[in-house]
Coordinates of C-alpha atoms in Angstrom, one line a residue:
Chain A
M1 CA -14.2 13.8 -58.6
T2 CA -16.1 11.0 -57.3
N3 CA -14.6 11.2 -54.5
Q4 CA -15.9 14.1 -54.0
V5 CA -19.0 12.9 -54.1
Q6 CA -18.9 9.9 -52.0
L7 CA -17.1 12.4 -49.1
R8 CA -20.4 14.7 -48.9
Q9 CA -22.5 11.2 -49.1
L10 CA -20.7 10.5 -45.6
K11 CA -22.7 13.0 -43.9
P12 CA -26.2 12.9 -42.0
D13 CA -28.1 16.3 -42.5
L14 CA -26.5 19.3 -40.0
F15 CA -30.9 18.7 -38.3
S16 CA -30.7 14.6 -38.2
Q17 CA -26.4 15.6 -36.2
F18 CA -27.8 18.0 -34.0
K19 CA -30.9 15.8 -32.4
E20 CA -28.3 11.7 -33.0
F21 CA -26.0 14.0 -30.7
F22 CA -28.6 14.2 -28.0
I23 CA -29.9 10.8 -27.9
R24 CA -26.4 9.6 -28.2
H25 CA -25.6 11.9 -25.1
F26 CA -28.2 10.8 -24.0
Q27 CA -27.9 6.7 -25.4
V28 CA -23.9 7.0 -23.7
F29 CA -25.5 8.4 -19.8
F30 CA -27.4 5.0 -19.4
Y31 CA -24.8 3.0 -21.1
S32 CA -22.0 4.1 -19.4
L33 CA -24.5 3.1 -16.2
G34 CA -25.3 -0.2 -17.3
L35 CA -21.6 -1.0 -17.5
L36 CA -21.2 -0.4 -13.8
S37 CA -24.0 -2.7 -13.4
H38 CA -22.1 -5.6 -14.8
T39 CA -19.0 -5.5 -12.0
P40 CA -21.5 -4.3 -8.9
F41 CA -19.1 -5.5 -6.8
A42 CA -16.4 -2.9 -8.1
T43 CA -18.6 -0.2 -8.6
L44 CA -20.0 0.0 -4.7
M45 CA -16.5 -0.7 -3.5
T46 CA -15.1 2.8 -5.4
A47 CA -18.2 5.0 -4.3
A48 CA -18.6 3.7 -1.4
A49 CA -14.4 5.2 -0.7
L50 CA -15.8 8.0 -2.9
G51 CA -18.8 8.0 0.6
I52 CA -16.2 7.8 2.6
A53 CA -14.0 10.1 1.8
L54 CA -17.1 13.0 1.0
A55 CA -19.0 11.9 4.1
L56 CA -16.5 13.0 6.9
P57 CA -15.3 16.7 5.6
A58 CA -19.8 17.4 4.9
G59 CA -20.3 15.3 8.4
L60 CA -17.9 17.6 10.3
Y61 CA -19.1 21.4 8.1
V62 CA -22.7 19.9 9.4
V63 CA -21.7 19.2 12.5
L64 CA -19.5 23.1 12.8
E65 CA -22.5 24.5 11.3
Q66 CA -25.4 24.0 14.2
A67 CA -22.6 24.6 16.4
E68 CA -22.3 28.1 14.7
Q69 CA -25.6 28.2 15.2
L70 CA -26.8 27.2 18.5
S71 CA -23.6 29.9 19.8
S72 CA -25.4 33.0 17.8
D73 CA -28.4 31.8 19.7
F74 CA -26.6 32.3 22.7
D75 CA -25.2 35.4 20.9
T76 CA -29.2 37.4 21.7
I77 CA -29.5 35.8 25.3
S78 CA -25.6 37.5 27.4
Q79 CA -26.6 39.0 29.8
I80 CA -24.8 40.6 31.8
S81 CA -24.2 40.1 36.0
L82 CA -23.4 43.7 38.3
F83 CA -22.2 43.1 41.2
M84 CA -22.4 46.3 43.9
K85 CA -20.6 47.4 46.9
K86 CA -21.5 45.8 49.5
D87 CA -22.9 48.9 51.5
L88 CA -25.1 49.5 49.1
N89 CA -28.7 48.9 50.6
E90 CA -32.4 47.7 49.0
Q91 CA -33.0 51.7 48.3
Q92 CA -29.9 53.1 46.3
V93 CA -29.6 49.5 44.6
K94 CA -33.1 50.3 43.4
T95 CA -32.8 53.7 42.1
L96 CA -29.7 52.7 40.6
K97 CA -32.0 49.6 38.3
K98 CA -35.0 52.4 37.5
K99 CA -31.8 54.2 35.8
L100 CA -30.1 51.8 34.4
E101 CA -33.5 50.7 32.8
M102 CA -33.6 54.1 31.4
L103 CA -31.0 53.6 29.1
P104 CA -32.0 52.3 25.6
A105 CA -29.1 49.6 25.2
I106 CA -31.2 48.1 28.1
A107 CA -33.8 46.2 27.7
Q108 CA -34.0 44.2 31.0
V109 CA -32.7 44.8 34.9
K110 CA -33.5 42.3 36.9
H111 CA -32.3 42.7 40.8
V112 CA -31.2 40.0 42.7
N113 CA -31.9 40.2 46.3
R114 CA -28.2 39.3 48.7
E115 CA -31.1 38.4 51.3
A116 CA -33.2 36.4 48.6
A117 CA -29.7 34.7 47.4
L118 CA -28.8 33.7 50.7
Q119 CA -31.6 32.0 51.0
E120 CA -31.6 30.3 48.2
F121 CA -27.5 29.6 48.4
K122 CA -27.9 27.9 51.6
S123 CA -30.8 25.3 50.2
N124 CA -29.8 24.7 46.9
S125 CA -26.3 24.2 47.6
G126 CA -25.9 21.6 50.4
F127 CA -23.3 24.1 52.2
G128 CA -26.4 25.6 54.7
D129 CA -24.7 24.6 58.5
A130 CA -21.8 26.2 57.0
L131 CA -23.0 29.2 56.3
K132 CA -25.2 29.7 59.5
A133 CA -21.7 30.2 60.7
L134 CA -21.7 33.3 59.3
K135 CA -22.5 36.4 61.1
K136 CA -22.7 39.0 57.5
N137 CA -25.0 37.9 54.7
P138 CA -21.3 37.8 52.2
L139 CA -23.4 38.1 49.4
P140 CA -23.8 41.2 47.2
H141 CA -26.4 42.6 45.8
L142 CA -26.9 41.5 42.2
L143 CA -28.4 43.5 39.2
I144 CA -29.0 41.1 36.0
I145 CA -28.8 43.4 32.5
Y146 CA -30.4 42.5 29.5
P147 CA -28.8 44.2 26.7
S148 CA -31.8 45.4 24.1
L149 CA -32.5 43.5 20.6
T150 CA -31.3 46.2 18.9
H151 CA -27.7 46.6 21.2
H152 CA -26.4 42.9 21.1
S153 CA -23.5 43.0 19.0
A154 CA -20.2 42.5 20.3
E155 CA -19.1 45.7 20.1
Q156 CA -22.9 47.3 21.3
I157 CA -22.0 45.2 24.6
D158 CA -18.8 46.1 24.8
V159 CA -19.2 49.2 24.5
L160 CA -22.3 49.1 27.5
V161 CA -19.5 46.9 29.7
S162 CA -16.9 49.9 30.0
Q163 CA -20.6 52.4 30.5
L164 CA -21.3 50.0 33.3
K165 CA -18.0 49.9 35.0
K166 CA -17.9 52.9 36.0
I167 CA -20.5 53.2 37.8
K168 CA -19.1 54.0 41.2
Q169 CA -22.0 51.9 43.3
V170 CA -20.8 48.5 40.9
D171 CA -17.9 46.5 42.3
L172 CA -18.0 44.1 39.2
V173 CA -18.7 43.6 36.3
Q174 CA -19.1 40.6 35.1
I175 CA -20.9 39.3 31.9
D176 CA -20.7 35.8 29.6
I177 CA -19.4 37.0 25.8
Q178 CA -16.4 35.4 27.3
W179 CA -17.1 32.4 26.8
L180 CA -18.8 32.7 23.9
K181 CA -15.6 35.1 21.8
R182 CA -13.9 32.2 22.5
L183 CA -16.3 29.4 21.4
Y184 CA -16.5 32.3 18.1
A185 CA -12.8 31.6 18.1
I186 CA -12.7 28.2 18.1
I187 CA -15.4 27.3 15.5
H188 CA -13.0 29.3 13.1
I189 CA -10.1 27.4 13.8
A190 CA -11.9 24.1 13.1
Q191 CA -13.5 25.4 9.9
R192 CA -10.7 26.2 8.8
G193 CA -8.9 22.2 9.9
V194 CA -12.6 21.4 8.0
L195 CA -11.5 23.3 5.4
I196 CA -8.1 21.7 4.8
I197 CA -9.7 18.2 5.4
A198 CA -11.8 19.2 2.5
S199 CA -9.2 20.0 0.6
L200 CA -7.0 17.1 0.9
L201 CA -10.3 14.6 0.8
A202 CA -12.1 15.7 -2.8
L203 CA -7.8 15.1 -3.9
A204 CA -8.3 12.2 -2.2
V205 CA -11.9 11.8 -4.4
L206 CA -9.9 13.1 -7.6
L207 CA -7.2 10.5 -7.3
I208 CA -9.8 7.9 -6.8
V209 CA -11.8 7.8 -9.9
A210 CA -9.4 8.7 -12.4
N211 CA -7.0 6.0 -10.8
T212 CA -11.0 3.9 -11.8
I213 CA -11.2 5.4 -15.2
R214 CA -7.6 4.6 -15.1
L215 CA -7.7 0.7 -15.1
A216 CA -11.3 1.1 -16.8
I217 CA -9.5 2.5 -19.8
E218 CA -6.9 -0.2 -20.0
N219 CA -9.2 -2.9 -20.3
R220 CA -11.1 -1.9 -23.6
R221 CA -8.0 -0.6 -25.0
N222 CA -9.1 -3.0 -27.6
E223 CA -12.3 -1.6 -28.4
I224 CA -11.1 2.2 -28.3
V225 CA -8.5 1.2 -31.2
V226 CA -11.0 -0.2 -33.2
M227 CA -12.9 3.3 -33.0
K228 CA -10.1 4.9 -33.5
L229 CA -9.8 2.8 -36.6
I230 CA -13.4 3.7 -38.1
G231 CA -12.8 7.1 -37.5
G232 CA -13.9 8.0 -33.8
T233 CA -13.2 11.8 -32.9
D234 CA -11.5 11.7 -29.3
S235 CA -15.1 13.1 -27.7
F236 CA -17.0 10.2 -29.1
I237 CA -14.2 7.6 -27.4
R238 CA -14.1 10.0 -24.1
R239 CA -17.7 10.2 -22.9
P240 CA -18.5 6.0 -21.4
F241 CA -15.3 7.3 -19.2
L242 CA -16.6 10.5 -18.5
Y243 CA -19.9 9.5 -18.1
T244 CA -18.2 6.3 -15.3
G245 CA -16.8 9.2 -13.7
F246 CA -19.4 11.6 -13.0
W247 CA -21.8 7.8 -12.4
Y248 CA -19.4 7.4 -9.6
G249 CA -19.1 10.6 -8.4
L250 CA -23.5 10.9 -7.5
F251 CA -22.9 7.4 -5.8
G252 CA -20.2 8.3 -3.6
S253 CA -21.9 11.6 -2.5
F254 CA -25.7 9.9 -2.5
I255 CA -23.4 7.0 0.0
A256 CA -21.7 9.9 1.4
I257 CA -25.2 11.5 2.8
M258 CA -26.6 8.6 4.4
L259 CA -23.6 8.4 6.0
V260 CA -23.9 11.7 7.7
N261 CA -27.7 11.4 8.1
S262 CA -27.2 8.0 9.9
S263 CA -23.7 9.7 11.7
L264 CA -26.3 12.2 13.4
I265 CA -29.3 9.7 14.1
I266 CA -26.5 8.0 16.5
I267 CA -24.9 10.4 17.9
N268 CA -28.5 12.5 18.8
D269 CA -29.4 10.7 21.3
P270 CA -26.5 10.3 24.2
L271 CA -26.0 14.1 23.1
N272 CA -30.2 14.4 23.8
N273 CA -28.7 13.3 27.1
L274 CA -25.9 15.6 27.3
S275 CA -28.1 18.3 26.3
S276 CA -30.9 17.4 29.4
L277 CA -27.8 17.6 31.9
Y278 CA -27.1 21.2 31.4
G279 CA -30.5 22.8 31.3
D280 CA -34.4 21.7 30.3
S281 CA -33.5 23.0 26.9
L282 CA -32.9 20.2 24.5
F283 CA -30.0 19.9 22.0
S284 CA -30.1 17.7 18.9
L285 CA -28.6 18.1 15.9
G286 CA -31.0 18.1 12.9
L287 CA -29.8 15.2 9.9
M288 CA -28.6 17.5 6.3
D289 CA -30.5 20.1 4.9
I290 CA -32.0 19.7 1.6
S291 CA -28.9 22.8 -0.1
S292 CA -26.0 21.1 2.0
S293 CA -27.2 17.7 0.3
L294 CA -27.6 19.4 -2.9
I295 CA -24.1 21.0 -2.2
L296 CA -22.9 16.8 -1.9
L297 CA -24.2 15.4 -4.7
A298 CA -22.9 18.5 -7.7
S299 CA -20.0 18.5 -6.0
G300 CA -19.4 14.5 -5.6
C301 CA -20.9 14.6 -9.5
F302 CA -18.3 17.1 -10.0
L303 CA -15.3 15.3 -8.9
G304 CA -16.1 12.4 -10.6
L305 CA -16.2 14.5 -13.8
L306 CA -13.4 15.8 -13.2
G307 CA -11.3 12.7 -11.8
A308 CA -12.2 11.2 -15.3
R309 CA -11.7 13.9 -17.4
M310 CA -7.7 13.9 -15.9
A311 CA -7.1 9.9 -16.4
V312 CA -8.2 10.1 -19.8
G313 CA -6.4 13.3 -20.9
K314 CA -3.4 11.2 -20.1
H315 CA -3.9 7.7 -21.2
L316 CA -6.9 8.0 -24.3
K317 CA -3.7 10.5 -26.5
D318 CA -1.9 6.9 -25.2
I319 CA -3.8 4.6 -26.6
E320 CA -3.3 4.7 -30.9
P321 CA -3.4 1.8 -33.6
K322 CA -0.8 -0.8 -34.8
Chain B
M1 CA -7.2 8.5 -55.4
I2 CA -4.2 7.7 -53.5
L3 CA -0.7 9.3 -54.4
F4 CA 2.8 8.5 -53.2
D5 CA 5.7 11.1 -54.1
Q6 CA 9.1 10.5 -52.3
V7 CA 7.8 9.1 -49.6
S8 CA 10.0 6.9 -46.5
K9 CA 9.2 5.7 -43.5
R10 CA 11.8 4.5 -40.7
Y11 CA 11.1 3.5 -38.2
E12 CA 13.0 4.5 -34.5
G13 CA 15.9 2.2 -34.3
A14 CA 15.2 0.0 -37.0
N15 CA 16.5 0.5 -41.7
E16 CA 14.0 2.6 -43.5
A17 CA 10.5 0.4 -43.8
L18 CA 10.0 2.8 -47.5
S19 CA 12.3 4.4 -49.4
Q20 CA 11.6 6.9 -51.5
V21 CA 8.1 5.5 -52.7
N22 CA 6.5 6.2 -55.8
F23 CA 3.0 5.0 -56.8
H24 CA -0.3 6.4 -57.9
L25 CA -3.4 4.6 -57.4
N26 CA -6.6 6.0 -59.4
P27 CA -10.5 6.8 -58.8
G28 CA -11.8 3.2 -58.8
E29 CA -8.6 1.3 -59.7
M30 CA -7.7 -1.7 -57.3
A31 CA -4.6 -3.1 -56.4
F32 CA -3.0 -5.3 -54.9
L33 CA 0.6 -4.7 -52.9
T34 CA 2.7 -8.3 -52.5
G35 CA 6.0 -8.8 -51.6
H36 CA 7.7 -10.7 -48.3
S37 CA 7.5 -10.3 -43.9
G38 CA 9.1 -6.9 -44.0
A39 CA 8.7 -5.3 -47.2
G40 CA 7.1 -2.8 -46.5
K41 CA 3.3 -4.2 -47.5
S42 CA 2.3 -2.8 -44.1
T43 CA 3.6 0.0 -43.7
L44 CA 2.7 1.4 -47.0
L45 CA -1.1 0.6 -46.2
K46 CA -0.9 1.8 -42.2
L47 CA 0.8 5.1 -44.0
V48 CA -2.6 5.5 -45.8
A49 CA -5.1 5.0 -43.1
L50 CA -2.9 7.7 -40.6
I51 CA -2.0 4.7 -38.8
E52 CA 2.1 5.7 -38.9
R53 CA 3.4 9.0 -40.3
A54 CA 5.7 9.0 -43.3
S55 CA 9.3 10.8 -42.6
T56 CA 10.0 11.9 -46.0
G57 CA 8.2 12.7 -48.7
N58 CA 4.1 13.2 -49.2
V59 CA 1.8 10.6 -48.9
I60 CA -2.0 12.4 -50.7
V61 CA -5.5 10.6 -50.4
G62 CA -8.5 11.8 -51.6
G63 CA -6.4 14.8 -51.9
K64 CA -5.7 15.5 -48.8
N65 CA -1.9 16.1 -48.3
L66 CA -2.1 13.5 -45.3
N67 CA 1.2 15.6 -43.6
K68 CA -1.1 18.2 -43.1
I69 CA -4.1 15.8 -41.6
N70 CA -3.3 16.9 -37.1
R71 CA -5.4 15.1 -34.4
H72 CA -8.5 16.9 -34.8
T73 CA -9.4 15.7 -38.0
L74 CA -7.6 12.8 -38.3
P75 CA -10.8 10.6 -37.5
Y76 CA -12.6 12.7 -40.4
M77 CA -10.0 11.6 -42.3
R78 CA -10.4 7.7 -41.7
R79 CA -14.4 8.1 -42.1
N80 CA -13.7 7.9 -45.3
M81 CA -12.0 4.6 -45.5
G82 CA -13.2 1.0 -45.1
I83 CA -10.2 -0.4 -43.2
I84 CA -10.0 -4.1 -42.8
F85 CA -7.3 -6.1 -41.1
Q86 CA -6.2 -9.8 -41.2
D87 CA -7.4 -10.6 -36.6
Y88 CA -10.6 -9.0 -38.0
Q89 CA -10.8 -5.8 -35.4
L90 CA -13.9 -7.1 -34.2
L91 CA -15.6 -5.9 -30.4
Y92 CA -16.7 -9.3 -29.2
D93 CA -19.3 -8.0 -26.7
R94 CA -20.7 -6.7 -29.2
T95 CA -23.5 -8.2 -31.8
V96 CA -22.5 -8.6 -35.4
Y97 CA -25.4 -5.4 -36.4
D98 CA -23.3 -3.5 -33.2
N99 CA -20.0 -4.6 -34.7
V100 CA -21.0 -3.1 -38.2
A101 CA -23.3 -0.8 -36.8
L102 CA -20.1 1.1 -34.9
P103 CA -19.0 3.5 -37.6
L104 CA -23.0 4.4 -38.2
I105 CA -23.5 5.8 -34.8
I106 CA -19.8 7.7 -34.7
S107 CA -20.8 10.1 -37.3
G108 CA -23.9 9.9 -36.2
F109 CA -27.2 9.0 -38.4
S110 CA -30.2 8.5 -36.9
A111 CA -31.1 5.0 -35.4
R112 CA -33.6 4.3 -38.5
E113 CA -30.9 5.2 -41.6
V114 CA -28.6 3.4 -39.0
K115 CA -30.6 0.0 -39.5
N116 CA -30.6 0.4 -43.0
R117 CA -27.4 0.6 -44.2
V118 CA -26.1 -1.9 -41.4
H119 CA -29.1 -4.6 -43.4
A120 CA -28.0 -3.3 -46.2
A121 CA -23.9 -4.0 -45.7
L122 CA -25.1 -7.2 -43.9
D123 CA -26.7 -8.5 -46.7
K124 CA -24.2 -7.7 -49.5
V125 CA -21.1 -9.7 -47.2
G126 CA -24.7 -12.5 -47.2
L127 CA -24.5 -12.5 -43.8
L128 CA -27.6 -11.0 -42.6
R129 CA -29.2 -14.0 -40.7
F130 CA -25.9 -13.9 -38.0
E131 CA -26.9 -10.4 -37.2
K132 CA -28.2 -10.7 -33.6
K133 CA -24.7 -13.5 -32.9
Y134 CA -21.5 -12.8 -31.3
P135 CA -18.4 -12.7 -33.3
L136 CA -17.0 -15.6 -31.8
T137 CA -19.8 -17.7 -32.1
L138 CA -18.8 -17.1 -36.3
S139 CA -16.4 -19.0 -38.4
G140 CA -13.4 -16.7 -39.2
G141 CA -14.5 -16.9 -43.1
E142 CA -17.4 -15.5 -41.8
Q143 CA -15.3 -12.2 -39.0
Q144 CA -13.5 -11.2 -42.4
R145 CA -17.5 -10.6 -43.3
V146 CA -18.1 -8.5 -41.0
S147 CA -15.1 -6.6 -40.8
I148 CA -16.0 -5.8 -44.1
A149 CA -19.0 -4.7 -43.8
R150 CA -18.6 -2.5 -40.9
A151 CA -15.7 -0.8 -43.2
V152 CA -18.7 -0.5 -46.3
V153 CA -21.2 0.0 -44.5
N154 CA -20.1 4.1 -44.0
K155 CA -19.8 3.8 -48.2
P156 CA -16.8 5.0 -48.3
A157 CA -14.0 5.9 -51.2
L158 CA -11.4 4.2 -50.4
L159 CA -10.5 0.5 -49.4
L160 CA -7.6 -0.6 -47.6
A161 CA -7.2 -4.4 -46.4
D162 CA -4.3 -5.8 -44.6
E163 CA -3.5 -10.2 -45.5
P164 CA -7.7 -9.8 -45.3
T165 CA -6.9 -13.9 -46.4
G166 CA -4.1 -14.4 -44.1
N167 CA -6.1 -17.1 -41.9
L168 CA -8.8 -19.1 -44.5
D169 CA -9.0 -21.5 -46.6
P170 CA -7.9 -20.4 -50.7
D171 CA -12.3 -20.8 -51.3
L172 CA -13.5 -18.7 -47.7
S173 CA -10.2 -16.2 -49.9
Y174 CA -11.9 -16.8 -53.6
E175 CA -15.4 -15.3 -51.5
I176 CA -13.8 -12.9 -49.5
M177 CA -12.2 -11.4 -52.8
K178 CA -15.2 -11.9 -54.8
L179 CA -16.6 -9.1 -52.3
F180 CA -13.6 -6.5 -52.6
L181 CA -14.3 -7.2 -56.6
A182 CA -17.5 -6.5 -56.6
F183 CA -17.6 -2.9 -54.2
N184 CA -14.5 -2.5 -56.6
Q185 CA -16.7 -2.7 -59.4
V186 CA -18.9 0.2 -58.2
G187 CA -15.8 2.7 -58.2
V188 CA -14.6 2.0 -53.8
T189 CA -11.4 2.2 -54.5
V190 CA -9.5 -1.1 -53.6
L191 CA -5.4 -1.7 -52.0
I192 CA -5.8 -5.2 -50.7
A193 CA -1.8 -5.8 -48.6
T194 CA -2.1 -10.3 -49.4
H195 CA 1.1 -12.8 -49.8
D196 CA -1.9 -15.3 -51.6
I197 CA -0.1 -15.4 -55.0
P198 CA -2.0 -18.0 -56.8
L199 CA -5.1 -16.6 -55.7
I200 CA -4.5 -13.2 -57.0
N201 CA -2.9 -14.2 -60.2
K202 CA -7.0 -15.2 -60.9
L203 CA -7.7 -11.8 -61.5
D204 CA -6.8 -8.7 -63.6
K205 CA -5.9 -6.2 -61.0
R206 CA -2.8 -3.9 -60.8
I207 CA -0.1 -6.2 -58.2
I208 CA 2.3 -3.3 -56.7
H209 CA 5.2 -5.6 -55.9
L210 CA 7.8 -4.9 -52.8
E211 CA 11.4 -5.1 -51.9
Q212 CA 12.7 -4.0 -48.9
G213 CA 11.0 -1.1 -49.4
R214 CA 11.2 -0.2 -52.6
I215 CA 9.0 -1.0 -55.7
S216 CA 10.6 -3.7 -57.6
H217 CA 7.8 -3.6 -59.9
T218 CA 4.3 -2.9 -61.6
A219 CA 2.8 -5.5 -63.5
R220 CA -0.6 -6.8 -64.6
A221 CA -1.7 -10.0 -62.5
Q222 CA -1.6 -12.3 -66.7
T223 CA 2.0 -10.5 -67.0
A224 CA 3.6 -10.8 -63.5

């Protein structure tokens, strides 16, 4: 049949089709970018909405991650204070100190003499005159224990503390680890919170992109009809819209990175001020590192593509030549 | 090339647009569909172009039963047909060249081959000098010729046209019709729905006359 001969003429050869496939993808990639640049203001508004939605969970994540790191730094320098019974003299305390230094769990023991402590307290606290009225030194001897680096996990510290409590010369064992545990617990709650916020805002990103693409499809209804009439496959017609979603996601996450970093810079100044009030070590928030930025970019692009795919899957089927 | 076997089409909530239509169009044949508005001309063309589906009966095009064409194979079926509309269906934000190139780009031809074929098609309809223009700057007859160039650029075996001269004056209509005759002469099967009885009476081609969804008679033009 002549028909059959002509059917074969219609098709380019396989290699050419394969090569053209990539060229077309490449072209559509930039063609969709070109379409967005025709409406820069609308594009920017959508991308900004996406950027804000992505920046909130990303910023919270960065802050929490750094808070966790900070508290793990404290972990290694956590110390245990041993308050001796008041009837102990200096010699007995020194003997105990030597015994404790033999334990493998303990790296170092520092003795704070009760007389020296009283002097320091008198000069620093401003209660000097009131303290002069006391006939006896109210302060006990104090041993500050630094756990060795191999024994500083929470469980090991617990074991050490219970050992220390059994020593009969010891009046009170005070550890700084309790607040650390609480801080960890708070961070974990906050992390869950960030997870919830991130999920909700990811959904928002999907909906924003899907709605924007739905409008784009509606605007180009006539073009889609013509494409279908001349034999455009669904994937061919879908492609520019998918790339548009991808671009929105990419721009959105770029804006999010900029928002997060500029917020961190704005916060850092007063934060330095605050940390200098607490001690001499300056604590400041670092900017987003490369891996978190890449993760944010990738999730932005993925959400953009997914949102576009949702819209395209639902609306392209409805548009058929009449 | 086209075979209608007991084909009926009923739109939802309306009378039958086509009932029990049988006809056969041979490969390389050219025929006209005539009849009043609402007689079923457009519906018949839409069934061939897979824009609508038959309610009962079989439509066979190029040896393929259209009832068996699904969503995924439909685009490939349409690539074997050139479809021309009364309202041209051009993309007005693209140049004449880009409009005509579209079917080739969809099929995945290389840029060089696209260029050669688009130029050949535009040359055939006499619009090569307009390739960089936008469709809205052209007259109705010129726009219709762009849409014909787009329909034939793929070298389809079958051309379908729904009132291709409906918006054109008699002289322009005759020019367009001569184009269809030329394509038919090189072996393309052509089926045209038209109101323009005086025009087709000048041509020695089969006329299929529809009345209220049925074929009332078929004849050669000279004896109609």
